[in-house]
XYZ file of C-alpha atoms in Angstrom:
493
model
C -13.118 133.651 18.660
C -10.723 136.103 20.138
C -7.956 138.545 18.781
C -5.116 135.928 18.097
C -7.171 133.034 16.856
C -5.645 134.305 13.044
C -2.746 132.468 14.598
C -3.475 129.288 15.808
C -2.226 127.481 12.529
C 1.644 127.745 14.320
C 0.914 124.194 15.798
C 4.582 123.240 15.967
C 5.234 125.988 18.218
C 5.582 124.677 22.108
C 4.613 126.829 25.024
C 6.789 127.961 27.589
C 5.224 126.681 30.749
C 7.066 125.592 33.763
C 4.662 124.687 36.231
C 5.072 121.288 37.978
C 3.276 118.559 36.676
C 1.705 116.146 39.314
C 3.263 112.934 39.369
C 0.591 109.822 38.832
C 0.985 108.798 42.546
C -0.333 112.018 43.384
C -3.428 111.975 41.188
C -3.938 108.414 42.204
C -3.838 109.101 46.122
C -5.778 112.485 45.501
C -8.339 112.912 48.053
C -8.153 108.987 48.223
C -10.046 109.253 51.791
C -12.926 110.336 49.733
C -13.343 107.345 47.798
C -15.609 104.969 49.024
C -15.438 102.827 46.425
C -16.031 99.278 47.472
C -14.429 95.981 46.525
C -15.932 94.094 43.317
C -17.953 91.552 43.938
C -21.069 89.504 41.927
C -24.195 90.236 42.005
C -27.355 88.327 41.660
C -29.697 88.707 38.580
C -32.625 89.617 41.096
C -30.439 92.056 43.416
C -30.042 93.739 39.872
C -33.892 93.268 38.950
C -34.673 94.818 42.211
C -32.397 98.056 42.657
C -33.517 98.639 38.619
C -37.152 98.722 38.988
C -37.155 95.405 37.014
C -34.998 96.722 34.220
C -37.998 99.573 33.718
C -37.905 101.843 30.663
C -37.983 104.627 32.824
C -34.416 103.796 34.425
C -32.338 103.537 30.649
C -29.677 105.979 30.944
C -27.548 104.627 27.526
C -27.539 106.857 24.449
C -29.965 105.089 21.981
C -32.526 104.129 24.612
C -33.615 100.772 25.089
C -33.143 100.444 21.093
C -29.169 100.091 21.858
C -27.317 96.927 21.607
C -26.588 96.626 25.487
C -28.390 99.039 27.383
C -27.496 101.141 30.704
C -29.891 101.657 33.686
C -29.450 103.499 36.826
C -30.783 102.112 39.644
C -29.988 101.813 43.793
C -28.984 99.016 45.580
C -30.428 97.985 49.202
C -27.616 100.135 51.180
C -29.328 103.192 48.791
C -26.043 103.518 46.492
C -27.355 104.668 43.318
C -25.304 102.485 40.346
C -25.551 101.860 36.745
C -26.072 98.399 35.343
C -25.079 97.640 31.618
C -26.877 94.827 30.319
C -25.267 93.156 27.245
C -27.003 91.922 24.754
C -27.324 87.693 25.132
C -24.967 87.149 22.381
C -22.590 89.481 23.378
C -20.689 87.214 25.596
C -21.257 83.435 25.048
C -17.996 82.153 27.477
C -19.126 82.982 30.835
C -15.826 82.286 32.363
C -13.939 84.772 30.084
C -16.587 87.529 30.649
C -16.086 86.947 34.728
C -12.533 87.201 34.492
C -12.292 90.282 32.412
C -14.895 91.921 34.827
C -12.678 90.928 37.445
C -9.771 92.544 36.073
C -10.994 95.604 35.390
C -12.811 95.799 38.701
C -9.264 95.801 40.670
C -9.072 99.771 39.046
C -10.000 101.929 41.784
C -9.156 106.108 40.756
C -11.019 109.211 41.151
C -11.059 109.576 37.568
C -13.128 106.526 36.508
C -16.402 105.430 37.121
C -15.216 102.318 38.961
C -16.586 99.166 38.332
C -18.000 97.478 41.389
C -19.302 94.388 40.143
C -20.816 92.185 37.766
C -23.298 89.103 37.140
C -23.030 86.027 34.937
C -26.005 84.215 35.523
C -27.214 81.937 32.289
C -26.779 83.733 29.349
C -26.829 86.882 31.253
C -24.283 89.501 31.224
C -23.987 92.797 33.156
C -21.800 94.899 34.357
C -22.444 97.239 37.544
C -20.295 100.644 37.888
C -20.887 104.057 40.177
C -23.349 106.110 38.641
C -22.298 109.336 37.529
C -25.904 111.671 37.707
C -24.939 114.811 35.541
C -24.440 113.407 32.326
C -21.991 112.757 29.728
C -19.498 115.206 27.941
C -21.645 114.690 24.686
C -24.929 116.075 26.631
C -23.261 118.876 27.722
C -20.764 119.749 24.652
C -23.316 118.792 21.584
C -26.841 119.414 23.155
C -26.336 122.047 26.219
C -29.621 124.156 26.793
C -28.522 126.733 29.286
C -24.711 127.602 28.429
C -21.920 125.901 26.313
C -19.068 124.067 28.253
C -16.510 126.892 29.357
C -12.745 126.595 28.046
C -11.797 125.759 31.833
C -14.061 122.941 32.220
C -12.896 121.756 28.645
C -9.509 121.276 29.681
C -9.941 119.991 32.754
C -11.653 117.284 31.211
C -8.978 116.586 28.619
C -6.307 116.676 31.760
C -8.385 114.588 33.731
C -8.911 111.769 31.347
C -5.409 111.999 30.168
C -4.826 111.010 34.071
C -6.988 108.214 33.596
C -5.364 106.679 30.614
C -2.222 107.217 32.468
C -3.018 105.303 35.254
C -4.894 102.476 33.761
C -1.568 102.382 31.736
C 0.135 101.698 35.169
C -1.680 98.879 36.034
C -1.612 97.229 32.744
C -5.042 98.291 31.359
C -3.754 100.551 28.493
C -6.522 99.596 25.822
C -9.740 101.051 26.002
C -12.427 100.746 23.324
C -14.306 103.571 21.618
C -12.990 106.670 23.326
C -15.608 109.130 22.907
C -17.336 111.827 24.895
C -20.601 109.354 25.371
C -17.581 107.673 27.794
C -16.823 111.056 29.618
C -19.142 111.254 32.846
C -19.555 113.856 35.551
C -19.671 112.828 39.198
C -21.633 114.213 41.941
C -19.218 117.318 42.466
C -19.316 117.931 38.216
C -15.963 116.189 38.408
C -15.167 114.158 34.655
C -14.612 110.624 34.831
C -13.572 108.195 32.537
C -16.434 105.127 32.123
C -15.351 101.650 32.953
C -17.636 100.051 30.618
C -15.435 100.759 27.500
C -13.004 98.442 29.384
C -14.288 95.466 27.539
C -15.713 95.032 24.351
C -18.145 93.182 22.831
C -16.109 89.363 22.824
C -18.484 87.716 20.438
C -18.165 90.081 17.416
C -14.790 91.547 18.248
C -15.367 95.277 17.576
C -14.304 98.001 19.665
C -15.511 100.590 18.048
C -19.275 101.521 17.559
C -18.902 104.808 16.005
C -18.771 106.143 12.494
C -15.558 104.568 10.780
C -14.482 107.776 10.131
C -13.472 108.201 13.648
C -11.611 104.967 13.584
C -7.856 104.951 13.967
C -5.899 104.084 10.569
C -4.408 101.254 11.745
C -7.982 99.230 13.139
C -9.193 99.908 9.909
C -6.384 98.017 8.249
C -6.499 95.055 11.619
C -9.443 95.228 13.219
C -7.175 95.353 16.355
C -6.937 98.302 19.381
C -3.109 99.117 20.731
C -2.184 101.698 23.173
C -1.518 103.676 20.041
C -5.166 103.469 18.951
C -6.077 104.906 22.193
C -4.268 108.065 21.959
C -5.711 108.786 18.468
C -9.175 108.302 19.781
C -7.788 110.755 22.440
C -7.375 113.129 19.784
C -10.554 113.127 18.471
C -11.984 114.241 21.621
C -9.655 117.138 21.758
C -11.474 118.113 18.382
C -14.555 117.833 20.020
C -13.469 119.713 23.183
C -11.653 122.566 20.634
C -15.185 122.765 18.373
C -18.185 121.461 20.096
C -18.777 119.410 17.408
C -18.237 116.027 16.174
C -15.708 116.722 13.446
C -14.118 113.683 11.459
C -10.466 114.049 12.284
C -9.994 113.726 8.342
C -11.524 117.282 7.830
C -10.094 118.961 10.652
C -6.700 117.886 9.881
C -7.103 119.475 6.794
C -8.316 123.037 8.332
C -5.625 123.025 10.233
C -2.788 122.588 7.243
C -4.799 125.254 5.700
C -4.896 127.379 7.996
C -8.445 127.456 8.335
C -8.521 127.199 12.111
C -11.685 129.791 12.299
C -13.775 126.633 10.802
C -12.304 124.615 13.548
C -12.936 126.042 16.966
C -16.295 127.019 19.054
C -17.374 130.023 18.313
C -19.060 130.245 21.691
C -15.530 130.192 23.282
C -14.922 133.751 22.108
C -12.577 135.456 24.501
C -12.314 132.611 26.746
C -8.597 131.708 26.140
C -4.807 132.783 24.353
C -2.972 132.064 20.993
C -0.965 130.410 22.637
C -3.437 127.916 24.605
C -5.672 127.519 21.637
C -2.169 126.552 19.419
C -1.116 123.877 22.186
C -4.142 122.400 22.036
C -4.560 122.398 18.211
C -1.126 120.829 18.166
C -1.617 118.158 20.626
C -4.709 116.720 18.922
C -1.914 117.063 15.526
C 0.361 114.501 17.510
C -2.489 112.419 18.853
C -4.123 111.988 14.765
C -0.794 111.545 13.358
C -1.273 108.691 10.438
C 1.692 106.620 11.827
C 0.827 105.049 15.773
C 4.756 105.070 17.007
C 4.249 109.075 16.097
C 1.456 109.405 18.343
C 2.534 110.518 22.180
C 1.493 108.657 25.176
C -0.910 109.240 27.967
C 2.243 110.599 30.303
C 2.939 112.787 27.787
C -0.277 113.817 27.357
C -0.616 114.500 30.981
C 2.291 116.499 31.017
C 1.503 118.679 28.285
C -2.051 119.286 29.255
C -1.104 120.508 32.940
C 0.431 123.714 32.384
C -2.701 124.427 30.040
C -5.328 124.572 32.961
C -7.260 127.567 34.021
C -9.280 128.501 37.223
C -7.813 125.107 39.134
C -9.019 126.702 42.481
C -12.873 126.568 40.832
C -14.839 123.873 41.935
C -16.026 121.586 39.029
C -19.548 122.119 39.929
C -19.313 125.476 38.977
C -17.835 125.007 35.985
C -20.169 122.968 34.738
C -22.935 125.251 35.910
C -24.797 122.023 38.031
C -26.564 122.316 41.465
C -24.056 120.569 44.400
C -25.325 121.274 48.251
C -28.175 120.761 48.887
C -28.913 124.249 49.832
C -28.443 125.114 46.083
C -31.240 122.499 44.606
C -33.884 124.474 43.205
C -37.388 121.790 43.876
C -38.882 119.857 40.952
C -42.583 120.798 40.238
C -43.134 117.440 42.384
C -41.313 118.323 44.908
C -42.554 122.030 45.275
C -46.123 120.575 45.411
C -45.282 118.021 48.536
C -43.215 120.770 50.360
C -46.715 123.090 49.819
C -48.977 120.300 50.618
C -50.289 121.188 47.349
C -52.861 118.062 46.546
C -54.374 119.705 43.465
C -50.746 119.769 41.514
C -49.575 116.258 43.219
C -52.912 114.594 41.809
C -52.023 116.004 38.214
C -48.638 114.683 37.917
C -50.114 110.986 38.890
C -52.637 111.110 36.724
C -49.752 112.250 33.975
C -47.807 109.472 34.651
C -50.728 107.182 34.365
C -49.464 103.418 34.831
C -46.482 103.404 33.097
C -44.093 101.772 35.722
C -46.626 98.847 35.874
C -45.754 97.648 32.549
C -44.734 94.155 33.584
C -48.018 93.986 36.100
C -50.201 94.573 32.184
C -49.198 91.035 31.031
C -50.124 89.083 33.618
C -53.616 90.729 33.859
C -53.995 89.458 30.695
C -53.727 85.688 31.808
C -56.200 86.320 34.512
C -58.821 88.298 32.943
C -60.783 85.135 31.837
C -62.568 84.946 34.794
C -65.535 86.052 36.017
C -63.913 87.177 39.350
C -61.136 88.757 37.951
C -63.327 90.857 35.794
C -65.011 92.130 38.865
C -61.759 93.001 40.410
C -60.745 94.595 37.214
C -63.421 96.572 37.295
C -63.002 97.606 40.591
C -59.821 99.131 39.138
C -61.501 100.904 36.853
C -63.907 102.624 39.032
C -60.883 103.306 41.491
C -59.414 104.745 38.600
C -62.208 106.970 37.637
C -63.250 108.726 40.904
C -59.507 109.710 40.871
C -59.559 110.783 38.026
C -62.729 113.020 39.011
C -61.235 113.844 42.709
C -63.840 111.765 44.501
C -61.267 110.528 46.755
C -63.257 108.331 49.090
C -64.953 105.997 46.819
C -61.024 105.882 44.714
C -59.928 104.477 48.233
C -62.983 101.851 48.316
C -62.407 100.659 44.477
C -58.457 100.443 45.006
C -58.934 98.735 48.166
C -61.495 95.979 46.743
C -58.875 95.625 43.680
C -56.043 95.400 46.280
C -57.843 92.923 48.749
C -58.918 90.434 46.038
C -54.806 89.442 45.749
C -54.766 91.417 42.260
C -51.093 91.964 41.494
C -49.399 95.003 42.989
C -49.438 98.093 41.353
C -47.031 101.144 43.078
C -49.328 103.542 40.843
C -52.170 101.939 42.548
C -50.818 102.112 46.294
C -49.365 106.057 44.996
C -52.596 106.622 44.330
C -54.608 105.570 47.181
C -51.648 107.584 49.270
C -52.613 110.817 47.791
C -56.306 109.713 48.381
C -55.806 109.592 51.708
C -54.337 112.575 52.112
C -57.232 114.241 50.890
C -59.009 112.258 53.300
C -56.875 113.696 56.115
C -56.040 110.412 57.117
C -51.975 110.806 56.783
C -50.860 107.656 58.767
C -52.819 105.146 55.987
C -51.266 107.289 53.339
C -47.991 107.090 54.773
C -48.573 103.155 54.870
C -49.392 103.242 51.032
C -46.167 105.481 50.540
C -44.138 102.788 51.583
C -45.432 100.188 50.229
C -45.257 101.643 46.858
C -41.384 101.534 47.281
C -41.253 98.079 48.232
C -42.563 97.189 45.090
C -40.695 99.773 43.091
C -37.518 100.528 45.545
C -36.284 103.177 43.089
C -39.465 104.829 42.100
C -38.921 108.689 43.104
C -42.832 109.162 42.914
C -42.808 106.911 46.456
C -40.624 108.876 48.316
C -41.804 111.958 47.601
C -45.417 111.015 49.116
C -43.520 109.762 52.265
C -42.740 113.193 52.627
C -45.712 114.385 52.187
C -47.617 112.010 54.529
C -44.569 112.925 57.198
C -45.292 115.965 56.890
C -49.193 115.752 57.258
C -48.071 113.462 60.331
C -46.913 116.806 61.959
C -44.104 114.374 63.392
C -41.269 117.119 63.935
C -37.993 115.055 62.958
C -39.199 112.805 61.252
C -40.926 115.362 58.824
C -37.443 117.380 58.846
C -35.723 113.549 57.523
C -38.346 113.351 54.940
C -37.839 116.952 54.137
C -34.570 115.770 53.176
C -35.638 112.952 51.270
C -37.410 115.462 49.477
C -34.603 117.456 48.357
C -32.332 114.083 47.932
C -35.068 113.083 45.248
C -35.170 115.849 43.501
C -31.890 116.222 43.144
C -31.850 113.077 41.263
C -35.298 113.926 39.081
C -33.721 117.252 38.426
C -29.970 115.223 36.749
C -32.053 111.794 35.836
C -33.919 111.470 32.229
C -37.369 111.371 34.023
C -37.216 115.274 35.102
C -38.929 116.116 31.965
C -41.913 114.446 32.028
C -42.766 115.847 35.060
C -42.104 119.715 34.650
């Protein structure tokens, strides 16, 4: 690291800093014109099925993948706000009145630094909960597993500050107790802005835990109760300073001992060389100290925190965005490979990334093929399919539109691959309007599927229609945006 890290083991020494620290009112009304967060409300198991794709693989956003316990989507609702759904497992919350109410509690917290809640469902032995969605990634993504630069010192503490502020002011309205504070629960907004997640708001009711992690992690005192106080919170707090300090995930066990011996080197990220004082580095190694202390009433709390992490911040007039190192107008975007190929008219590489993505968002249409494949009918129309399938697969394009339309015209179910492919048919059948037409009715099927939009843009474009191509031109760029920060970008580059 740099020249004074040798003495970073003073952590009882206090820095002399005398800037002002904003009061919570201020941080709470900050640029409150800019957010349009609306009121909580209940939504409807289909509105959810809908704006999710059906719940498709392709929308899970969570850590562990569809494999987790209660899994996150993205997905867009009809007025095109893009949200994140948690779906909880069925057990997880057996009293549908208590599960409503504590949704409805913690979806009265509106504050730029949370990813508000903005509604919920309790329909049968459903459970979900809907909150913004916050498109470039969590704190772990871009602290454990960065692949184009490590997270600067700046951006580091703004994060701490920032989630200090939003302990602080769920403190003020009476939420001080969240569960599992980790940096999966750190998000990053639109503008690279970190936000604290809603979701670990509420636990899981039926089993009682609040923490998922490694016990290790645990405070002292749940391990003894089983029980989360404001206290708890603020040791959790303290792990993440350990992260933020080392880029890694370092018990707080081991780290407290590096720091009583001394052995700070051990401790912090290497890749922050140079990036910040002995005496910033000590105030920060000595806050996490106070946060991991063994006894909870020794621990401070989050206005303390917030007051001691203020005078600590660097390059305040740099926008997040930057920071981070993530794209924000839209004159910055660089184009997916997708959308590079639309904005060319480039068939050749458009027809290559469908035939990549073969049928996979048609999972749900496979199984109830199955029931209908006894007939004799049906196996005609299946092997219309086929054909259709084939001659795209070989770039005859006109007998692919004859095969997908006998398929389509015998009441088959609906395939968006199957209308997404006939679209780009048609295009190379000059015949832009139908594909247009095929475009659109691939995203009424699939309302969030990004391959649809992009081949409205193309077909607006073949249209020649002036505006209208410039409003799918930025549809285009929308879209990519959100292939370039959602999970999908990869398959397609």
């Amino acid at each position: 690291m740099g020249s004074g890290c040798s003495n970073l083991s003073r952590c009882c020494l206090t820095s002399d800093h005398n800037k002002p620290v904003p009061d919570l009112q201020d941080v709470e009304n900050e640029g409150s014109s800019d957010l349009d967060v609306p009121a909580f409300r209940e939504y409807t198991i289909e509105q959810l099925r809908i704006a999710t794709s059906g719940f498709a693989v392709e929308n899970i956003v969570s850590e562990h993948g569809e494999k987790a316990p209660n899994v996150v989507y993205k997905g867009k609702l009809e007025n095109q706000k893009r949200i994140a759904v948690k779906r909880f497992n069925r057990s997880a919350w057996p009293d549908a009145r208590q599960f409503l109410e504590e949704a409805k509690n913690v979806g009265q917290l509106r504050n730029l630094r949370l990813a508000n809640l903005l509604g919920c469902c309790c329909e049968g032995d459903e459970r979900l909960l809907i909150a913004e969605y916050m498109p470039n990634e969590t704190l772990a993504k871009h602290l454990f597993h960065w692949d184009s630069q490590p997270l600067k010192w700046a951006m580091r503490l703004r994060v701490a500050l920032y989630i200090a502020q939003a302990l602080e002011y769920c403190t003020s309205k009476g939420r001080a107790l969240y569960h599992d504070l980790n940096a999966y629960r750190v998000v990053f907004d639109d503008d690279g802005n970190p936000r604290l997640s809603c979701f670990g708001m509420m636990k899981n009711s039926r089993d009682g835990k609040s923490y998922s992690t490694n016990l290790a992690f645990c405070p002292p005192e749940y391990l003894k109760t089983g029980r989360v106080t404001p206290e708890s919170v603020m040791y959790s707090f303290g792990t993440l300073l350990l992260d933020l300090l080392s880029g890694k995930h370092i018990p707080p066990s081991h780290a407290l001992d590096l720091i009583r011996d001394r052995n700070l080197q051990m401790l912090t990220d290497s890749c922050l060389e140079g990036q910040f004082s002995n005496d910033e580095g000590t105030e920060l190694v000595r806050l996490a100290s106070r946060c991991l202390q063994y006894e909870p009433r020794e621990r401070p709390n989050s206005k303390s925190l917030v007051s001691s992490l203020t005078p600590l911040q660097q390059d305040a007039e740099t926008p997040s965005h930057v920071l981070l190192g993530v794209p924000h107008d839209a004159s910055d975007l660089p184009l997916t490979p997708l959308g590079e190929a639309c904005l060319r008219m480039d068939l050749t590489v458009i027809h290559e990334i469908l035939e990549r993505i073969n049928y996979k968002d048609d999972e749900g249409s496979a199984t109830e093929l199955s029931f209908q494949m006894w007939t004799n009918q049906m196996q005609e129309t299946l092997s219309s399919k086929k054909n259709g399938d084939l001659a795209f697969r070989h770039k005859d394009f006109r007998t692919a539109i004859d095969c997908y339309t006998q398929f389509i015209d015998a009441g088959a179910v609906l395939s968006p691959t199957m209308f997404a492919r006939r679209s780009l048919s048609y295009l190379a059948c000059e015949m832009p309007q139908e594909a247009l037409n095929d475009a659109m009715q691939a995203q009424v099927i699939s309302p969030v599927w990004h391959i649809a939009s992009y081949l409205q843009a193309a077909a607006l474009f073949a249209l020649e229609v002036e505006l209208t191509a410039l409003a799918g031109g930025f549809t285009l760029l929308m879209w990519s945006r959100l292939e370039m920060t959602g999970s999908w970008f990869h398959q397609f580059s």
